Amino acid sequence: MGRADVVVGAQWGDEGKGKWVHRMARDYKLVVRFQGGNNAGHTVYHHGQKFVLHHLPSAVLYPQVACALTAGMVINPVVLKQECHALEKQVQLSAVRLWISAAAHVITPWHIRLDRGREQEQAKPIGTTRRGIGPAYSTRALRCGLRMADYIDAKRCAGWITQMQGEPHFAVSQREDRQLWEDFARAADFLRPYVCAAETRVRQKIRAGDAVLCEGAQGTLLDINCGTYPYVTSSSTLAAAALCGVGFAPRACGKVYGIAKAYLTRVGNGPFPSELHGDTAAQLRQRGAEFGATTQRARRIGWLDCVALRYAQELNGFDGLVLNKLDILAGLPAVKLCVAYQHPEQGRLLEFPCDYRILEECQPVWEEYEGWTAAIPTQGRIAALPPAALAFVHRIENLAECTVIGVGTGIAAEDFLVR
Ligand code: GDP
């Protein structure tokens, strides 16, 4: 029996998962997405060219690797079609290597309208990407969603549209989003050849002993169950979600890799104890190009939160952690780590509080380290880091109780130091 390895974000997303998956994917026969939709925005550089991918795993850039979008996902057909078109010059897509689950739920123009409406009406919006992701998962939970298999069957899709007429804002969407609905209908013809029982094929690959990699989107702290609810995404983002999103047994799970940044960012609202304001935040945002790949929103910036990282380690059990963007910290006179929280009533906390209100009241407890002025080497071994940078990495391993197996040192695909 084969195994499926899993890669997930260890923070609030945007950790650079795409780049590590792109690096690893060469060694796999199949790369699988298992949750989320086009709220993901992976930026990867392939042969020096920049690609931003939303549904497709970055492995799609390797012609020898198959890609599966499985049942745990929600898919915007129009965006997926555009994504495929944008890749046309670079890669040959065929039904042999792109599998879209018949069971994945479909994001319609109505779901997008609902998402926008809700975010605008809320006094304290979640800060979603407004791509209709949450509403699509909601109709899935209500058992009235549209699945890919129904979407690509014109008769069944029309039946679903008729059935939904009485739903809030549905008729308005059909009237006012006419162009979007036309594009939506048209994308079905393009996607139809790729729609299949993707999960069965994934399991067959696992059974056959082929190397399979499951690629998470967003990050652990945005998990709907264990994240900072309600400021979370609408799916489960943990490594365990791969098992449910695809459908394979726990014993078929191989290695689990976590991706983090050497500092922390968050898009959208919600508590962020180690958040920074002022010059250092602006400097890191600029140097790290911390603007959303999907929404262009400026990301909130903070020092690395090791309480949250240890929580991510506990939830996912990382066999290895990749620490990206260490290069962005080079040249700072000092760097900090959040090592505990101080709560006004509960005192010093070493465990990540699940109640976002408690987390909001927490103050960070810092450890400060001298910075490293020398630029860090971009390739080679982690041990070749300047002593101050190496000490920083070791302290993170120690606090988060995980092993750093890779350090990201630049935007190029090969810019990694390894253990
Ligand atoms: P993802 O959604 O987790 O894949 O992350 P994003 O695509 O939002 O963010 C990753 C961005 O950071 C991309 O532009 C990467 O090229 C860049 N990046 C990733 N790792 C590193 C690194 O180690 N150093 C630098 N400077 N940039 C990096």
PDB file of C-alpha atoms in Angstrom, residues 139-356:
ATOM      1  CA  THR A 139     -25.061  25.255   0.315  1.00  0.00           C
ATOM      2  CA  ARG A 140     -22.994  22.061   0.394  1.00  0.00           C
ATOM      3  CA  ALA A 141     -23.778  21.731   4.130  1.00  0.00           C
ATOM      4  CA  LEU A 142     -27.443  22.535   3.479  1.00  0.00           C
ATOM      5  CA  ARG A 143     -27.505  19.752   0.875  1.00  0.00           C
ATOM      6  CA  CYS A 144     -28.701  22.110  -1.849  1.00  0.00           C
ATOM      7  CA  GLY A 145     -25.379  22.847  -3.553  1.00  0.00           C
ATOM      8  CA  LEU A 146     -24.455  22.291  -7.173  1.00  0.00           C
ATOM      9  CA  ARG A 147     -21.892  19.569  -7.796  1.00  0.00           C
ATOM     10  CA  MET A 148     -19.567  19.442 -10.778  1.00  0.00           C
ATOM     11  CA  ALA A 149     -21.375  16.384 -12.185  1.00  0.00           C
ATOM     12  CA  ASP A 150     -24.643  18.344 -12.205  1.00  0.00           C
ATOM     13  CA  TYR A 151     -23.061  21.528 -13.501  1.00  0.00           C
ATOM     14  CA  ILE A 152     -21.649  19.914 -16.649  1.00  0.00           C
ATOM     15  CA  ASP A 153     -25.007  18.307 -17.434  1.00  0.00           C
ATOM     16  CA  ALA A 154     -27.035  21.170 -18.950  1.00  0.00           C
ATOM     17  CA  LYS A 155     -30.374  19.615 -18.009  1.00  0.00           C
ATOM     18  CA  ARG A 156     -29.445  18.931 -14.417  1.00  0.00           C
ATOM     19  CA  CYS A 157     -27.897  22.379 -14.067  1.00  0.00           C
ATOM     20  CA  ALA A 158     -31.079  24.017 -15.394  1.00  0.00           C
ATOM     21  CA  GLY A 159     -33.062  21.895 -12.905  1.00  0.00           C
ATOM     22  CA  TRP A 160     -30.897  23.137 -10.058  1.00  0.00           C
ATOM     23  CA  ILE A 161     -31.374  26.743 -11.162  1.00  0.00           C
ATOM     24  CA  THR A 162     -35.154  26.277 -11.197  1.00  0.00           C
ATOM     25  CA  GLN A 163     -35.059  24.652  -7.774  1.00  0.00           C
ATOM     26  CA  MET A 164     -33.092  27.573  -6.300  1.00  0.00           C
ATOM     27  CA  GLN A 165     -35.363  30.366  -7.557  1.00  0.00           C
ATOM     28  CA  GLY A 166     -36.951  30.941  -4.146  1.00  0.00           C
ATOM     29  CA  GLU A 167     -33.584  31.286  -2.349  1.00  0.00           C
ATOM     30  CA  PRO A 168     -32.659  34.787  -1.109  1.00  0.00           C
ATOM     31  CA  HIS A 169     -31.070  36.939  -3.839  1.00  0.00           C
ATOM     32  CA  PHE A 170     -31.092  34.097  -6.386  1.00  0.00           C
ATOM     33  CA  ALA A 171     -33.582  35.684  -8.788  1.00  0.00           C
ATOM     34  CA  VAL A 172     -31.824  39.056  -8.378  1.00  0.00           C
ATOM     35  CA  SER A 173     -28.510  37.440  -9.258  1.00  0.00           C
ATOM     36  CA  GLN A 174     -29.989  35.836 -12.370  1.00  0.00           C
ATOM     37  CA  ARG A 175     -31.349  39.200 -13.443  1.00  0.00           C
ATOM     38  CA  GLU A 176     -28.426  41.438 -12.563  1.00  0.00           C
ATOM     39  CA  ASP A 177     -25.449  39.138 -13.072  1.00  0.00           C
ATOM     40  CA  ARG A 178     -26.608  38.026 -16.508  1.00  0.00           C
ATOM     41  CA  GLN A 179     -23.171  38.214 -18.141  1.00  0.00           C
ATOM     42  CA  LEU A 180     -21.642  36.227 -15.275  1.00  0.00           C
ATOM     43  CA  TRP A 181     -24.286  33.517 -15.648  1.00  0.00           C
ATOM     44  CA  GLU A 182     -23.611  33.357 -19.393  1.00  0.00           C
ATOM     45  CA  ASP A 183     -19.878  32.910 -18.800  1.00  0.00           C
ATOM     46  CA  PHE A 184     -20.730  30.383 -16.119  1.00  0.00           C
ATOM     47  CA  ALA A 185     -22.825  28.318 -18.524  1.00  0.00           C
ATOM     48  CA  ARG A 186     -20.162  28.508 -21.219  1.00  0.00           C
ATOM     49  CA  ALA A 187     -17.327  27.277 -19.005  1.00  0.00           C
ATOM     50  CA  ALA A 188     -19.118  23.922 -18.609  1.00  0.00           C
ATOM     51  CA  ASP A 189     -18.232  22.892 -22.165  1.00  0.00           C
ATOM     52  CA  PHE A 190     -14.581  23.583 -21.530  1.00  0.00           C
ATOM     53  CA  LEU A 191     -14.392  21.715 -18.225  1.00  0.00           C
ATOM     54  CA  ARG A 192     -16.589  18.708 -19.112  1.00  0.00           C
ATOM     55  CA  PRO A 193     -13.766  16.490 -20.475  1.00  0.00           C
ATOM     56  CA  TYR A 194     -11.831  16.796 -17.217  1.00  0.00           C
ATOM     57  CA  VAL A 195     -14.658  15.919 -14.838  1.00  0.00           C
ATOM     58  CA  CYS A 196     -14.308  12.407 -13.449  1.00  0.00           C
ATOM     59  CA  ALA A 197     -14.286  10.307 -10.283  1.00  0.00           C
ATOM     60  CA  ALA A 198     -11.038  11.999  -9.290  1.00  0.00           C
ATOM     61  CA  GLU A 199     -11.000  10.541  -5.766  1.00  0.00           C
ATOM     62  CA  THR A 200     -11.212   6.955  -7.050  1.00  0.00           C
ATOM     63  CA  ARG A 201      -8.240   7.622  -9.290  1.00  0.00           C
ATOM     64  CA  VAL A 202      -6.275   9.132  -6.401  1.00  0.00           C
ATOM     65  CA  ARG A 203      -6.947   6.063  -4.269  1.00  0.00           C
ATOM     66  CA  GLN A 204      -5.905   3.816  -7.149  1.00  0.00           C
ATOM     67  CA  LYS A 205      -2.616   5.715  -7.361  1.00  0.00           C
ATOM     68  CA  ILE A 206      -2.056   5.400  -3.618  1.00  0.00           C
ATOM     69  CA  ARG A 207      -2.844   1.685  -3.754  1.00  0.00           C
ATOM     70  CA  ALA A 208      -0.462   1.236  -6.665  1.00  0.00           C
ATOM     71  CA  GLY A 209       2.304   2.766  -4.558  1.00  0.00           C
ATOM     72  CA  ASP A 210       2.713   5.887  -6.667  1.00  0.00           C
ATOM     73  CA  ALA A 211       4.029   8.998  -4.937  1.00  0.00           C
ATOM     74  CA  VAL A 212       1.053  11.260  -4.216  1.00  0.00           C
ATOM     75  CA  LEU A 213       1.250  14.729  -2.672  1.00  0.00           C
ATOM     76  CA  CYS A 214      -1.726  16.583  -1.202  1.00  0.00           C
ATOM     77  CA  GLU A 215      -1.416  20.355  -1.292  1.00  0.00           C
ATOM     78  CA  GLY A 216      -3.293  22.431   1.289  1.00  0.00           C
ATOM     79  CA  ALA A 217      -4.473  25.979   0.792  1.00  0.00           C
ATOM     80  CA  GLN A 218      -4.806  28.817   3.317  1.00  0.00           C
ATOM     81  CA  GLY A 219      -3.278  27.863   6.670  1.00  0.00           C
ATOM     82  CA  THR A 220      -3.756  26.028   9.946  1.00  0.00           C
ATOM     83  CA  LEU A 221      -4.895  29.072  11.929  1.00  0.00           C
ATOM     84  CA  LEU A 222      -7.678  29.635   9.399  1.00  0.00           C
ATOM     85  CA  ASP A 223      -9.105  26.157   9.952  1.00  0.00           C
ATOM     86  CA  ILE A 224     -12.868  26.259  10.466  1.00  0.00           C
ATOM     87  CA  ASN A 225     -12.715  24.020  13.538  1.00  0.00           C
ATOM     88  CA  CYS A 226      -9.417  24.844  15.193  1.00  0.00           C
ATOM     89  CA  GLY A 227      -8.686  28.349  13.867  1.00  0.00           C
ATOM     90  CA  THR A 228      -9.608  31.767  15.212  1.00  0.00           C
ATOM     91  CA  TYR A 229     -13.327  31.319  14.519  1.00  0.00           C
ATOM     92  CA  PRO A 230     -15.210  33.235  13.154  1.00  0.00           C
ATOM     93  CA  TYR A 231     -12.180  34.850  11.480  1.00  0.00           C
ATOM     94  CA  VAL A 232     -11.383  31.699   9.546  1.00  0.00           C
ATOM     95  CA  THR A 233     -11.938  30.174   6.154  1.00  0.00           C
ATOM     96  CA  SER A 234     -14.939  27.957   5.496  1.00  0.00           C
ATOM     97  CA  SER A 235     -13.056  24.663   5.138  1.00  0.00           C
ATOM     98  CA  SER A 236     -10.698  22.579   7.202  1.00  0.00           C
ATOM     99  CA  THR A 237      -7.096  23.446   6.412  1.00  0.00           C
ATOM    100  CA  LEU A 238      -5.335  20.844   8.552  1.00  0.00           C
ATOM    101  CA  ALA A 239      -3.342  17.904   7.234  1.00  0.00           C
ATOM    102  CA  ALA A 240      -6.209  15.651   8.380  1.00  0.00           C
ATOM    103  CA  ALA A 241      -8.498  17.460   5.925  1.00  0.00           C
ATOM    104  CA  ALA A 242      -6.638  15.740   3.075  1.00  0.00           C
ATOM    105  CA  LEU A 243      -8.034  12.422   4.266  1.00  0.00           C
ATOM    106  CA  CYS A 244     -11.611  13.719   4.254  1.00  0.00           C
ATOM    107  CA  GLY A 245     -11.349  15.989   1.205  1.00  0.00           C
ATOM    108  CA  VAL A 246     -10.061  13.182  -1.005  1.00  0.00           C
ATOM    109  CA  GLY A 247     -11.292  10.190   0.922  1.00  0.00           C
ATOM    110  CA  PHE A 248      -8.439   7.927   1.994  1.00  0.00           C
ATOM    111  CA  ALA A 249      -7.637   6.091   5.184  1.00  0.00           C
ATOM    112  CA  PRO A 250      -5.431   7.566   7.947  1.00  0.00           C
ATOM    113  CA  ARG A 251      -2.948   4.737   7.492  1.00  0.00           C
ATOM    114  CA  ALA A 252      -2.420   5.843   3.895  1.00  0.00           C
ATOM    115  CA  CYS A 253      -1.076   9.180   5.099  1.00  0.00           C
ATOM    116  CA  GLY A 254       2.674   9.498   4.677  1.00  0.00           C
ATOM    117  CA  LYS A 255       4.799  12.479   5.682  1.00  0.00           C
ATOM    118  CA  VAL A 256       3.272  15.801   6.709  1.00  0.00           C
ATOM    119  CA  TYR A 257       5.116  19.012   5.889  1.00  0.00           C
ATOM    120  CA  GLY A 258       4.315  22.420   7.315  1.00  0.00           C
ATOM    121  CA  ILE A 259       5.163  25.704   5.656  1.00  0.00           C
ATOM    122  CA  ALA A 260       5.715  28.852   7.704  1.00  0.00           C
ATOM    123  CA  LYS A 261       7.346  32.205   7.212  1.00  0.00           C
ATOM    124  CA  ALA A 262      10.138  33.514   9.432  1.00  0.00           C
ATOM    125  CA  TYR A 263       7.716  36.277  10.400  1.00  0.00           C
ATOM    126  CA  LEU A 264       3.941  36.322  10.323  1.00  0.00           C
ATOM    127  CA  THR A 265       1.247  37.825   8.139  1.00  0.00           C
ATOM    128  CA  ARG A 266      -2.493  37.807   8.175  1.00  0.00           C
ATOM    129  CA  VAL A 267      -5.021  38.965   5.600  1.00  0.00           C
ATOM    130  CA  GLY A 268      -8.458  39.973   6.783  1.00  0.00           C
ATOM    131  CA  ASN A 269      -9.692  40.606  10.275  1.00  0.00           C
ATOM    132  CA  GLY A 270      -9.239  38.733  13.514  1.00  0.00           C
ATOM    133  CA  PRO A 271      -6.817  38.571  16.438  1.00  0.00           C
ATOM    134  CA  PHE A 272      -3.069  38.736  15.800  1.00  0.00           C
ATOM    135  CA  PRO A 273      -1.146  39.033  19.095  1.00  0.00           C
ATOM    136  CA  SER A 274       2.312  39.495  17.542  1.00  0.00           C
ATOM    137  CA  GLU A 275       1.146  42.135  15.042  1.00  0.00           C
ATOM    138  CA  LEU A 276       3.510  45.010  14.350  1.00  0.00           C
ATOM    139  CA  HIS A 277       2.664  48.545  13.377  1.00  0.00           C
ATOM    140  CA  GLY A 278       4.876  51.363  12.212  1.00  0.00           C
ATOM    141  CA  ASP A 279       8.169  51.365  10.367  1.00  0.00           C
ATOM    142  CA  THR A 280       9.292  47.771  10.865  1.00  0.00           C
ATOM    143  CA  ALA A 281       5.910  46.485   9.660  1.00  0.00           C
ATOM    144  CA  ALA A 282       6.009  48.760   6.604  1.00  0.00           C
ATOM    145  CA  GLN A 283       9.585  47.701   5.864  1.00  0.00           C
ATOM    146  CA  LEU A 284       8.795  43.978   6.084  1.00  0.00           C
ATOM    147  CA  ARG A 285       5.616  44.404   4.022  1.00  0.00           C
ATOM    148  CA  GLN A 286       7.559  46.185   1.290  1.00  0.00           C
ATOM    149  CA  ARG A 287      10.569  43.865   1.289  1.00  0.00           C
ATOM    150  CA  GLY A 288       8.460  40.745   1.514  1.00  0.00           C
ATOM    151  CA  ALA A 289       5.945  42.013  -1.083  1.00  0.00           C
ATOM    152  CA  GLU A 290       3.200  41.191   1.375  1.00  0.00           C
ATOM    153  CA  PHE A 291       0.234  42.009  -0.794  1.00  0.00           C
ATOM    154  CA  GLY A 292      -2.339  39.318  -1.558  1.00  0.00           C
ATOM    155  CA  ALA A 293      -1.896  37.260  -4.750  1.00  0.00           C
ATOM    156  CA  THR A 294      -5.683  36.904  -4.928  1.00  0.00           C
ATOM    157  CA  THR A 295      -6.951  40.233  -3.633  1.00  0.00           C
ATOM    158  CA  GLN A 296      -3.908  42.572  -3.701  1.00  0.00           C
ATOM    159  CA  ARG A 297      -4.758  43.519  -0.116  1.00  0.00           C
ATOM    160  CA  ALA A 298      -1.860  44.701   2.048  1.00  0.00           C
ATOM    161  CA  ARG A 299      -1.176  41.919   4.538  1.00  0.00           C
ATOM    162  CA  ARG A 300      -0.951  42.637   8.257  1.00  0.00           C
ATOM    163  CA  ILE A 301       2.575  41.970   9.544  1.00  0.00           C
ATOM    164  CA  GLY A 302       3.998  40.651  12.800  1.00  0.00           C
ATOM    165  CA  TRP A 303       6.923  38.794  14.332  1.00  0.00           C
ATOM    166  CA  LEU A 304       6.828  35.028  14.244  1.00  0.00           C
ATOM    167  CA  ASP A 305       4.416  33.682  16.862  1.00  0.00           C
ATOM    168  CA  CYS A 306       5.903  30.482  18.284  1.00  0.00           C
ATOM    169  CA  VAL A 307       2.866  29.773  20.494  1.00  0.00           C
ATOM    170  CA  ALA A 308       0.736  29.622  17.347  1.00  0.00           C
ATOM    171  CA  LEU A 309       3.418  27.627  15.510  1.00  0.00           C
ATOM    172  CA  ARG A 310       3.589  25.015  18.273  1.00  0.00           C
ATOM    173  CA  TYR A 311      -0.229  24.778  18.099  1.00  0.00           C
ATOM    174  CA  ALA A 312       0.077  24.161  14.338  1.00  0.00           C
ATOM    175  CA  GLN A 313       2.653  21.474  15.070  1.00  0.00           C
ATOM    176  CA  GLU A 314       0.306  19.845  17.562  1.00  0.00           C
ATOM    177  CA  LEU A 315      -2.623  19.875  15.121  1.00  0.00           C
ATOM    178  CA  ASN A 316      -0.687  18.581  12.121  1.00  0.00           C
ATOM    179  CA  GLY A 317       2.283  16.656  13.478  1.00  0.00           C
ATOM    180  CA  PHE A 318       4.782  18.009  10.984  1.00  0.00           C
ATOM    181  CA  ASP A 319       7.567  15.637   9.996  1.00  0.00           C
ATOM    182  CA  GLY A 320       9.356  18.724   8.758  1.00  0.00           C
ATOM    183  CA  LEU A 321       8.841  22.465   8.755  1.00  0.00           C
ATOM    184  CA  VAL A 322       9.912  24.818   5.973  1.00  0.00           C
ATOM    185  CA  LEU A 323      10.712  28.328   7.136  1.00  0.00           C
ATOM    186  CA  ASN A 324      10.324  30.725   4.238  1.00  0.00           C
ATOM    187  CA  LYS A 325      11.457  34.277   3.669  1.00  0.00           C
ATOM    188  CA  LEU A 326      14.326  34.297   6.126  1.00  0.00           C
ATOM    189  CA  ASP A 327      16.061  36.573   3.594  1.00  0.00           C
ATOM    190  CA  ILE A 328      13.489  39.288   4.304  1.00  0.00           C
ATOM    191  CA  LEU A 329      14.761  39.634   7.887  1.00  0.00           C
ATOM    192  CA  ALA A 330      18.411  40.092   6.851  1.00  0.00           C
ATOM    193  CA  GLY A 331      19.828  43.499   7.721  1.00  0.00           C
ATOM    194  CA  LEU A 332      17.457  44.233  10.613  1.00  0.00           C
ATOM    195  CA  PRO A 333      19.359  45.291  13.769  1.00  0.00           C
ATOM    196  CA  ALA A 334      17.214  42.966  15.903  1.00  0.00           C
ATOM    197  CA  VAL A 335      14.558  40.305  15.370  1.00  0.00           C
ATOM    198  CA  LYS A 336      11.897  39.078  17.768  1.00  0.00           C
ATOM    199  CA  LEU A 337       9.905  35.947  18.492  1.00  0.00           C
ATOM    200  CA  CYS A 338       6.648  35.786  20.401  1.00  0.00           C
ATOM    201  CA  VAL A 339       7.277  33.009  22.942  1.00  0.00           C
ATOM    202  CA  ALA A 340       4.156  33.275  25.158  1.00  0.00           C
ATOM    203  CA  TYR A 341       1.054  35.375  25.667  1.00  0.00           C
ATOM    204  CA  GLN A 342       0.208  37.526  28.671  1.00  0.00           C
ATOM    205  CA  HIS A 343      -3.524  37.623  29.397  1.00  0.00           C
ATOM    206  CA  PRO A 344      -4.965  40.196  31.869  1.00  0.00           C
ATOM    207  CA  GLU A 345      -6.885  37.563  33.872  1.00  0.00           C
ATOM    208  CA  GLN A 346      -5.349  34.230  32.922  1.00  0.00           C
ATOM    209  CA  GLY A 347      -1.741  35.324  33.241  1.00  0.00           C
ATOM    210  CA  ARG A 348       1.006  33.811  31.123  1.00  0.00           C
ATOM    211  CA  LEU A 349      -0.298  31.465  28.433  1.00  0.00           C
ATOM    212  CA  LEU A 350       1.752  28.931  26.524  1.00  0.00           C
ATOM    213  CA  GLU A 351      -1.227  27.284  24.830  1.00  0.00           C
ATOM    214  CA  PHE A 352      -2.969  28.917  21.882  1.00  0.00           C
ATOM    215  CA  PRO A 353      -6.460  29.967  23.079  1.00  0.00           C
ATOM    216  CA  CYS A 354      -9.251  28.736  20.835  1.00  0.00           C
ATOM    217  CA  ASP A 355     -11.579  31.592  21.794  1.00  0.00           C
ATOM    218  CA  TYR A 356     -10.700  34.536  19.590  1.00  0.00           C
TER     219      TYR A 356
END
